[in-house]
Amino acid sequence: MKLLALDFGLKKIGVAITDENQHFAFAKDMLVNNEKLFSTLNQLIIAEKVGMIIMGRSPRDEIRKASEITAKKIEKYCNIPVLFVDEKYSTKQALALPHTLALKKKQRQQFDDDSAAAAYILEGYLQSRISWKLFFLAINLRK
């Protein structure tokens, strides 16, 4: 089962997906937040065999409220659970990436920072799961 991450925006939504083993996060093409969003997302969920969506929780009220409404619609329309996680710094990290990679101006202009942010959100979720697994393993070893 793969995981899909969404970096929600009022106009654009960044998308990232894991591999089958949920070890790596890969940025996908961003989606336009319009009336076709749910059908496009549902097609992606079916094609990629996605079992859960990880959605970044924005610190901005307007975006957070809109994302919560969208998440409920996704759960209903696509019949898939949506889990919110903190998206703090994901956009900042994504915006810094083209410079870190020393991309040329044309490449930087074509860079999809929304989906890169979704990949950072997904990577953070995967890392937090590993941390919890290690924590519980350490506790069990002490017994």
XYZ file of N, CA, C and O in Angstrom:
572
model
N 0.850 -1.177 0.000
C 0.000 0.000 0.000
C 0.897 1.242 0.000
O 1.833 1.348 0.781
N 0.594 2.171 -0.860
C 1.349 3.416 -0.938
C 0.636 4.503 -0.140
O -0.560 4.409 0.119
N 1.395 5.513 0.223
C 0.849 6.700 0.870
C 0.958 7.860 -0.102
O 1.924 7.954 -0.864
N -0.013 8.733 -0.055
C -0.034 9.918 -0.909
C -0.050 11.137 0.002
O -0.804 11.174 0.974
N 0.791 12.115 -0.293
C 0.817 13.346 0.503
C 0.321 14.511 -0.339
O 0.567 14.573 -1.550
N -0.398 15.417 0.317
C -0.907 16.613 -0.338
C -0.447 17.846 0.424
O -0.601 17.921 1.639
N 0.127 18.796 -0.325
C 0.435 20.111 0.227
C -0.664 21.026 -0.304
O -0.595 21.508 -1.432
N -1.683 21.239 0.509
C -2.896 21.921 0.080
C -2.678 23.419 -0.105
O -2.072 24.084 0.727
N -3.201 23.914 -1.210
C -3.236 25.343 -1.482
C -4.581 25.686 -2.091
O -5.274 24.815 -2.620
N -4.955 26.951 -2.016
C -6.264 27.352 -2.533
C -6.341 27.247 -4.056
O -7.424 27.036 -4.606
N -5.192 27.345 -4.748
C -5.170 27.244 -6.206
C -4.483 25.979 -6.702
O -4.912 25.384 -7.684
N -3.405 25.591 -6.024
C -2.626 24.426 -6.443
C -2.415 23.502 -5.254
O -2.356 23.948 -4.116
N -2.283 22.206 -5.563
C -2.047 21.208 -4.528
C -0.837 20.375 -4.932
O -0.839 19.722 -5.975
N 0.185 20.411 -4.075
C 1.367 19.599 -4.317
C 1.075 18.150 -3.986
O 0.311 17.848 -3.065
N 1.695 17.243 -4.740
C 1.431 15.813 -4.586
C 2.751 15.049 -4.504
O 3.674 15.320 -5.267
N 2.809 14.106 -3.574
C 3.947 13.190 -3.484
C 3.416 11.817 -3.114
O 2.325 11.690 -2.544
N 4.185 10.793 -3.439
C 3.754 9.418 -3.191
C 4.936 8.583 -2.725
O 6.080 8.881 -3.066
N 4.658 7.559 -1.931
C 5.720 6.654 -1.498
C 5.865 5.508 -2.488
O 5.004 5.283 -3.343
N 6.943 4.765 -2.307
C 7.075 3.491 -3.000
C 6.175 2.481 -2.272
O 5.578 2.801 -1.248
N 6.085 1.300 -2.798
C 5.207 0.267 -2.231
C 5.559 -0.066 -0.773
O 4.691 -0.351 0.039
N 6.846 -0.006 -0.438
C 7.304 -0.341 0.913
C 7.275 0.844 1.867
O 7.680 0.711 3.023
N 6.868 1.986 1.386
C 6.768 3.216 2.180
C 8.108 3.632 2.777
O 8.193 4.093 3.905
N 9.160 3.510 1.977
C 10.480 3.941 2.419
C 10.885 5.294 1.844
O 11.659 6.014 2.463
N 10.404 5.610 0.645
C 10.829 6.815 -0.053
C 9.636 7.641 -0.504
O 8.585 7.095 -0.833
N 9.822 8.955 -0.548
C 8.784 9.880 -1.022
C 9.221 10.474 -2.360
O 10.364 10.917 -2.495
N 8.311 10.480 -3.313
C 8.587 11.001 -4.642
C 7.568 12.077 -4.999
O 6.360 11.847 -4.873
N 8.053 13.219 -5.442
C 7.156 14.289 -5.875
C 6.481 13.873 -7.179
O 7.101 13.259 -8.046
N 5.204 14.200 -7.295
C 4.436 13.949 -8.526
C 4.022 15.314 -9.090
O 4.279 16.346 -8.486
N 3.343 15.306 -10.215
C 2.838 16.562 -10.780
C 1.781 17.142 -9.855
O 0.933 16.422 -9.325
N 1.845 18.461 -9.679
C 0.858 19.119 -8.821
C -0.514 19.090 -9.487
O -0.637 18.922 -10.689
N -1.536 19.243 -8.653
C -2.913 19.259 -9.128
C -3.474 20.674 -9.000
O -3.104 21.413 -8.087
N -4.363 21.011 -9.906
C -5.055 22.294 -9.818
C -6.265 22.092 -8.910
O -6.994 21.110 -9.034
N -6.455 23.009 -7.982
C -7.577 22.922 -7.047
C -8.814 23.504 -7.731
O -9.120 24.685 -7.597
N -9.517 22.642 -8.465
C -10.729 23.072 -9.168
C -11.790 21.976 -9.092
O -11.646 21.023 -8.316
N -12.821 22.083 -9.886
C -13.938 21.135 -9.826
C -13.557 19.712 -10.243
O -14.266 18.764 -9.932
N -12.422 19.530 -10.923
C -11.984 18.195 -11.348
C -11.068 17.523 -10.317
O -10.627 16.400 -10.528
N -10.788 18.209 -9.228
C -9.828 17.713 -8.248
C -10.162 16.312 -7.743
O -9.308 15.424 -7.746
N -11.396 16.092 -7.323
C -11.749 14.822 -6.686
C -11.712 13.654 -7.669
O -11.271 12.567 -7.308
N -12.141 13.865 -8.896
C -12.083 12.773 -9.875
C -10.628 12.479 -10.259
O -10.240 11.319 -10.388
N -9.818 13.529 -10.411
C -8.403 13.335 -10.729
C -7.690 12.623 -9.594
O -6.919 11.687 -9.814
N -7.972 13.039 -8.384
C -7.366 12.422 -7.203
C -7.802 10.972 -7.067
O -6.985 10.093 -6.778
N -9.071 10.697 -7.297
C -9.575 9.329 -7.214
C -8.897 8.428 -8.241
O -8.548 7.281 -7.936
N -8.701 8.929 -9.455
C -8.004 8.155 -10.489
C -6.569 7.840 -10.058
O -6.084 6.728 -10.247
N -5.905 8.832 -9.473
C -4.535 8.647 -8.997
C -4.485 7.616 -7.865
O -3.610 6.746 -7.844
N -5.429 7.692 -6.954
C -5.499 6.754 -5.826
C -5.668 5.322 -6.319
O -5.000 4.407 -5.850
N -6.536 5.129 -7.282
C -6.778 3.793 -7.835
C -5.564 3.305 -8.618
O -5.097 2.172 -8.424
N -5.023 4.157 -9.499
C -3.895 3.756 -10.337
C -2.654 3.416 -9.519
O -1.923 2.469 -9.829
N -2.411 4.158 -8.449
C -1.203 3.966 -7.641
C -1.425 3.049 -6.432
O -0.500 2.792 -5.677
N -2.661 2.581 -6.240
C -3.003 1.701 -5.109
C -2.642 2.356 -3.774
O -1.910 1.807 -2.954
N -3.177 3.543 -3.570
C -2.921 4.330 -2.368
C -3.875 3.886 -1.265
O -5.067 3.716 -1.491
N -3.345 3.737 -0.042
C -4.159 3.300 1.084
C -4.501 4.405 2.071
O -5.416 4.260 2.872
N -3.741 5.509 2.027
C -3.995 6.608 2.956
C -3.379 7.888 2.403
O -2.375 7.846 1.703
N -4.015 9.008 2.749
C -3.506 10.317 2.343
C -2.984 11.052 3.572
O -3.646 11.091 4.613
N -1.794 11.623 3.428
C -1.191 12.453 4.456
C -1.310 13.889 3.955
O -0.858 14.200 2.860
N -1.942 14.740 4.734
C -2.163 16.120 4.295
C -1.524 17.078 5.287
O -1.690 16.920 6.496
N -0.781 18.026 4.751
C -0.148 19.022 5.604
C -1.177 19.957 6.221
O -2.099 20.401 5.550
N -1.013 20.240 7.520
C -1.904 21.162 8.218
C -1.237 22.531 8.227
O -0.230 22.733 8.879
N -1.845 23.458 7.506
C -1.288 24.803 7.374
C -1.475 25.604 8.653
O -2.498 25.499 9.321
N -0.490 26.445 8.980
C -0.659 27.335 10.128
C -1.593 28.519 9.821
O -2.078 29.172 10.729
N -1.854 28.751 8.547
C -2.742 29.851 8.148
C -4.200 29.402 8.224
O -4.583 28.387 7.652
N -5.025 30.160 8.954
C -6.426 29.791 9.196
C -7.220 29.528 7.927
O -7.931 28.523 7.837
N -7.129 30.411 6.952
C -7.919 30.278 5.730
C -7.596 28.972 5.005
O -8.501 28.233 4.605
N -6.317 28.672 4.882
C -5.907 27.448 4.187
C -6.241 26.215 5.029
O -6.692 25.195 4.507
N -6.040 26.295 6.351
C -6.339 25.162 7.225
C -7.816 24.792 7.159
O -8.180 23.622 7.031
N -8.694 25.795 7.223
C -10.139 25.516 7.164
C -10.531 24.914 5.824
O -11.301 23.947 5.764
N -9.997 25.466 4.741
C -10.311 24.938 3.408
C -9.777 23.521 3.240
O -10.434 22.665 2.627
N -8.599 23.252 3.796
C -8.030 21.907 3.675
C -8.837 20.882 4.470
O -8.981 19.736 4.052
N -9.367 21.285 5.623
C -10.193 20.370 6.413
C -11.486 20.026 5.684
O -11.929 18.877 5.703
N -12.087 21.009 5.032
C -13.293 20.750 4.229
C -12.963 19.817 3.069
O -13.684 18.859 2.794
N -11.841 20.096 2.403
C -11.413 19.270 1.270
C -11.111 17.842 1.730
O -11.471 16.883 1.048
N -10.467 17.696 2.879
C -10.139 16.363 3.398
C -11.407 15.541 3.633
O -11.451 14.350 3.305
N -12.436 16.170 4.198
C -13.703 15.454 4.423
C -14.318 15.008 3.102
O -14.850 13.900 2.992
N -14.235 15.859 2.084
C -14.764 15.504 0.762
C -13.948 14.373 0.136
O -14.500 13.483 -0.505
N -12.621 14.420 0.320
C -11.771 13.351 -0.207
C -12.136 12.024 0.453
O -12.269 11.004 -0.217
N -12.284 12.031 1.781
C -12.638 10.805 2.497
C -13.959 10.240 1.987
O -14.097 9.027 1.815
N -14.911 11.117 1.727
C -16.230 10.679 1.264
C -16.189 10.238 -0.200
O -16.636 9.150 -0.539
N -15.639 11.088 -1.066
C -15.663 10.826 -2.511
C -14.707 9.693 -2.889
O -15.038 8.853 -3.720
N -13.529 9.667 -2.303
C -12.511 8.693 -2.682
C -12.458 7.491 -1.745
O -11.679 6.563 -1.988
N -13.230 7.525 -0.661
C -13.295 6.423 0.298
C -11.900 6.029 0.803
O -11.485 4.872 0.721
N -11.191 7.032 1.323
C -9.832 6.811 1.800
C -9.594 7.694 3.023
O -10.085 8.826 3.066
N -8.866 7.187 4.029
C -8.607 8.027 5.199
C -7.593 9.136 4.905
O -6.668 8.946 4.106
N -7.774 10.282 5.564
C -6.862 11.417 5.438
C -6.335 11.736 6.836
O -7.110 11.921 7.770
N -5.026 11.783 6.955
C -4.368 12.100 8.215
C -3.646 13.435 8.075
O -2.877 13.630 7.130
N -3.909 14.356 8.992
C -3.225 15.643 8.974
C -1.934 15.572 9.773
O -1.896 14.969 10.846
N -0.889 16.194 9.240
C 0.393 16.309 9.932
C 0.876 17.754 9.817
O 0.453 18.496 8.937
N 1.771 18.121 10.705
C 2.334 19.461 10.697
C 3.148 19.669 9.419
O 3.974 18.837 9.066
N 2.900 20.766 8.731
C 3.644 21.045 7.507
C 4.630 22.195 7.693
O 5.128 22.761 6.729
N 4.927 22.506 8.936
C 5.819 23.611 9.234
C 7.137 23.454 8.478
O 7.749 22.392 8.496
N 7.536 24.485 7.790
C 8.812 24.582 7.062
C 8.856 23.792 5.763
O 9.861 23.851 5.068
N 7.818 23.031 5.397
C 7.890 22.234 4.167
C 8.019 23.127 2.936
O 8.814 22.837 2.039
N 7.264 24.214 2.894
C 7.345 25.119 1.744
C 8.692 25.834 1.728
O 9.304 25.998 0.665
N 9.158 26.228 2.892
C 10.466 26.897 2.989
C 11.571 25.969 2.487
O 12.464 26.383 1.748
N 11.513 24.699 2.873
C 12.503 23.724 2.415
C 12.405 23.538 0.904
O 13.422 23.462 0.214
N 11.176 23.457 0.400
C 10.974 23.243 -1.027
C 11.480 24.434 -1.846
O 12.069 24.256 -2.912
N 11.252 25.633 -1.345
C 11.710 26.826 -2.063
C 13.235 26.937 -2.074
O 13.814 27.500 -3.009
N 13.891 26.398 -1.063
C 15.354 26.451 -0.996
C 16.013 25.374 -1.858
O 17.182 25.512 -2.235
N 15.287 24.329 -2.191
C 15.860 23.186 -2.892
C 16.503 23.526 -4.238
O 17.619 23.076 -4.506
N 15.865 24.314 -5.115
C 16.514 24.611 -6.403
C 17.869 25.299 -6.238
O 18.799 25.036 -7.004
N 17.993 26.145 -5.245
C 19.266 26.822 -5.002
C 20.284 25.848 -4.420
O 21.458 25.889 -4.780
N 19.822 24.973 -3.540
C 20.699 23.964 -2.948
C 21.254 23.043 -4.031
O 22.419 22.655 -3.991
N 20.420 22.715 -5.001
C 20.832 21.830 -6.098
C 21.563 22.577 -7.207
O 21.970 21.969 -8.196
N 21.697 23.888 -7.050
C 22.373 24.751 -8.038
C 21.731 24.618 -9.427
O 22.418 24.521 -10.435
N 20.401 24.634 -9.450
C 19.695 24.558 -10.719
C 19.847 25.867 -11.480
O 19.929 26.940 -10.882
N 19.861 25.751 -12.787
C 19.946 26.946 -13.630
C 18.605 27.670 -13.599
O 17.587 27.109 -13.198
N 18.606 28.917 -14.040
C 17.415 29.760 -13.944
C 16.198 29.108 -14.593
O 15.114 29.089 -14.015
N 16.354 28.558 -15.782
C 15.228 27.925 -16.477
C 14.708 26.718 -15.693
O 13.510 26.510 -15.571
N 15.621 25.939 -15.126
C 15.225 24.780 -14.325
C 14.509 25.225 -13.052
O 13.547 24.589 -12.632
N 14.990 26.314 -12.436
C 14.333 26.831 -11.226
C 12.922 27.307 -11.530
O 12.011 27.144 -10.729
N 12.726 27.898 -12.714
C 11.400 28.386 -13.090
C 10.430 27.239 -13.326
O 9.230 27.389 -13.123
N 10.921 26.092 -13.739
C 10.074 24.931 -14.006
C 9.890 24.048 -12.775
O 9.100 23.116 -12.793
N 10.613 24.343 -11.715
C 10.591 23.529 -10.504
C 9.222 23.622 -9.828
O 8.679 24.698 -9.632
N 8.659 22.477 -9.461
C 7.344 22.409 -8.808
C 7.539 22.405 -7.295
O 7.693 21.345 -6.682
N 7.537 23.605 -6.696
C 7.774 23.696 -5.259
C 6.606 23.135 -4.447
O 6.795 22.680 -3.321
N 5.395 23.121 -5.011
C 4.240 22.566 -4.292
C 4.409 21.062 -4.061
O 4.180 20.557 -2.967
N 4.802 20.345 -5.102
C 4.985 18.897 -4.961
C 6.243 18.569 -4.164
O 6.282 17.566 -3.457
N 7.255 19.413 -4.256
C 8.449 19.219 -3.425
C 8.067 19.371 -1.951
O 8.530 18.607 -1.099
N 7.203 20.349 -1.650
C 6.727 20.524 -0.268
C 5.940 19.291 0.179
O 6.078 18.838 1.318
N 5.124 18.725 -0.710
C 4.379 17.506 -0.386
C 5.347 16.357 -0.100
O 5.118 15.549 0.811
N 6.441 16.289 -0.851
C 7.437 15.241 -0.617
C 8.101 15.431 0.750
O 8.351 14.456 1.467
N 8.362 16.683 1.131
C 8.921 16.947 2.466
C 7.925 16.558 3.564
O 8.303 16.008 4.593
N 6.646 16.845 3.345
C 5.609 16.455 4.312
C 5.584 14.935 4.466
O 5.565 14.406 5.579
N 5.620 14.237 3.350
C 5.570 12.775 3.364
C 6.833 12.191 3.989
O 6.766 11.254 4.795
N 7.977 12.755 3.652
C 9.237 12.286 4.230
C 9.241 12.487 5.753
O 9.684 11.615 6.506
N 8.715 13.618 6.200
C 8.613 13.865 7.636
C 7.721 12.855 8.325
O 8.032 12.370 9.425
N 6.613 12.515 7.687
C 5.711 11.501 8.243
C 6.407 10.146 8.330
O 6.323 9.459 9.355
N 7.102 9.759 7.271
C 7.807 8.479 7.263
C 8.880 8.448 8.360
O 9.026 7.442 9.058
N 9.609 9.542 8.523
C 10.641 9.611 9.555
C 10.039 9.520 10.959
O 10.599 8.878 11.838
N 8.893 10.170 11.161
C 8.270 10.126 12.488
C 7.805 8.710 12.824
O 7.882 8.287 13.980
N 7.341 7.984 11.834
C 6.947 6.585 12.072
C 8.138 5.743 12.477
O 8.042 4.912 13.371
N 9.270 5.965 11.836
C 10.483 5.230 12.176
C 10.907 5.564 13.606
O 11.271 4.675 14.379
N 10.827 6.846 13.963
C 11.206 7.265 15.315
C 10.342 6.577 16.364
O 10.842 6.124 17.398
N 9.045 6.510 16.125
C 8.144 5.847 17.081
C 8.429 4.356 17.161
O 8.409 3.762 18.240
N 8.715 3.735 16.018
C 9.035 2.302 16.031
C 10.289 2.050 16.869
O 10.340 1.108 17.648
N 11.302 2.897 16.689
C 12.532 2.748 17.462
C 12.285 2.985 18.948
O 12.854 2.296 19.795
N 11.446 3.941 19.264
C 11.103 4.231 20.646
C 10.465 3.021 21.315
O 10.867 2.603 22.407
N 9.463 2.437 20.652
C 8.784 1.271 21.234
C 9.692 0.048 21.279
O 9.622 -0.757 22.206
N 10.579 -0.082 20.316
C 11.544 -1.166 20.331
C 12.475 -1.030 21.537
O 12.740 -1.997 22.250
N 12.936 0.185 21.786
C 13.818 0.435 22.934
C 13.109 0.125 24.265
O 13.712 -0.460 25.176
N 11.854 0.495 24.356
C 11.084 0.207 25.574
C 10.940 -1.299 25.779
O 11.126 -1.807 26.879
N 10.650 -2.021 24.704
C 10.483 -3.474 24.805
C 11.791 -4.170 25.142
O 11.796 -5.203 25.809
N 12.901 -3.644 24.677
C 14.205 -4.239 24.974
C 14.579 -4.071 26.442
O 15.332 -4.860 26.980
N 14.069 -3.029 27.080
C 14.375 -2.753 28.493
C 13.625 -3.687 29.428
O 13.999 -3.826 30.580
N 12.574 -4.320 28.953
C 11.750 -5.189 29.805
C 12.440 -6.505 30.087
O 13.191 -7.049 29.427
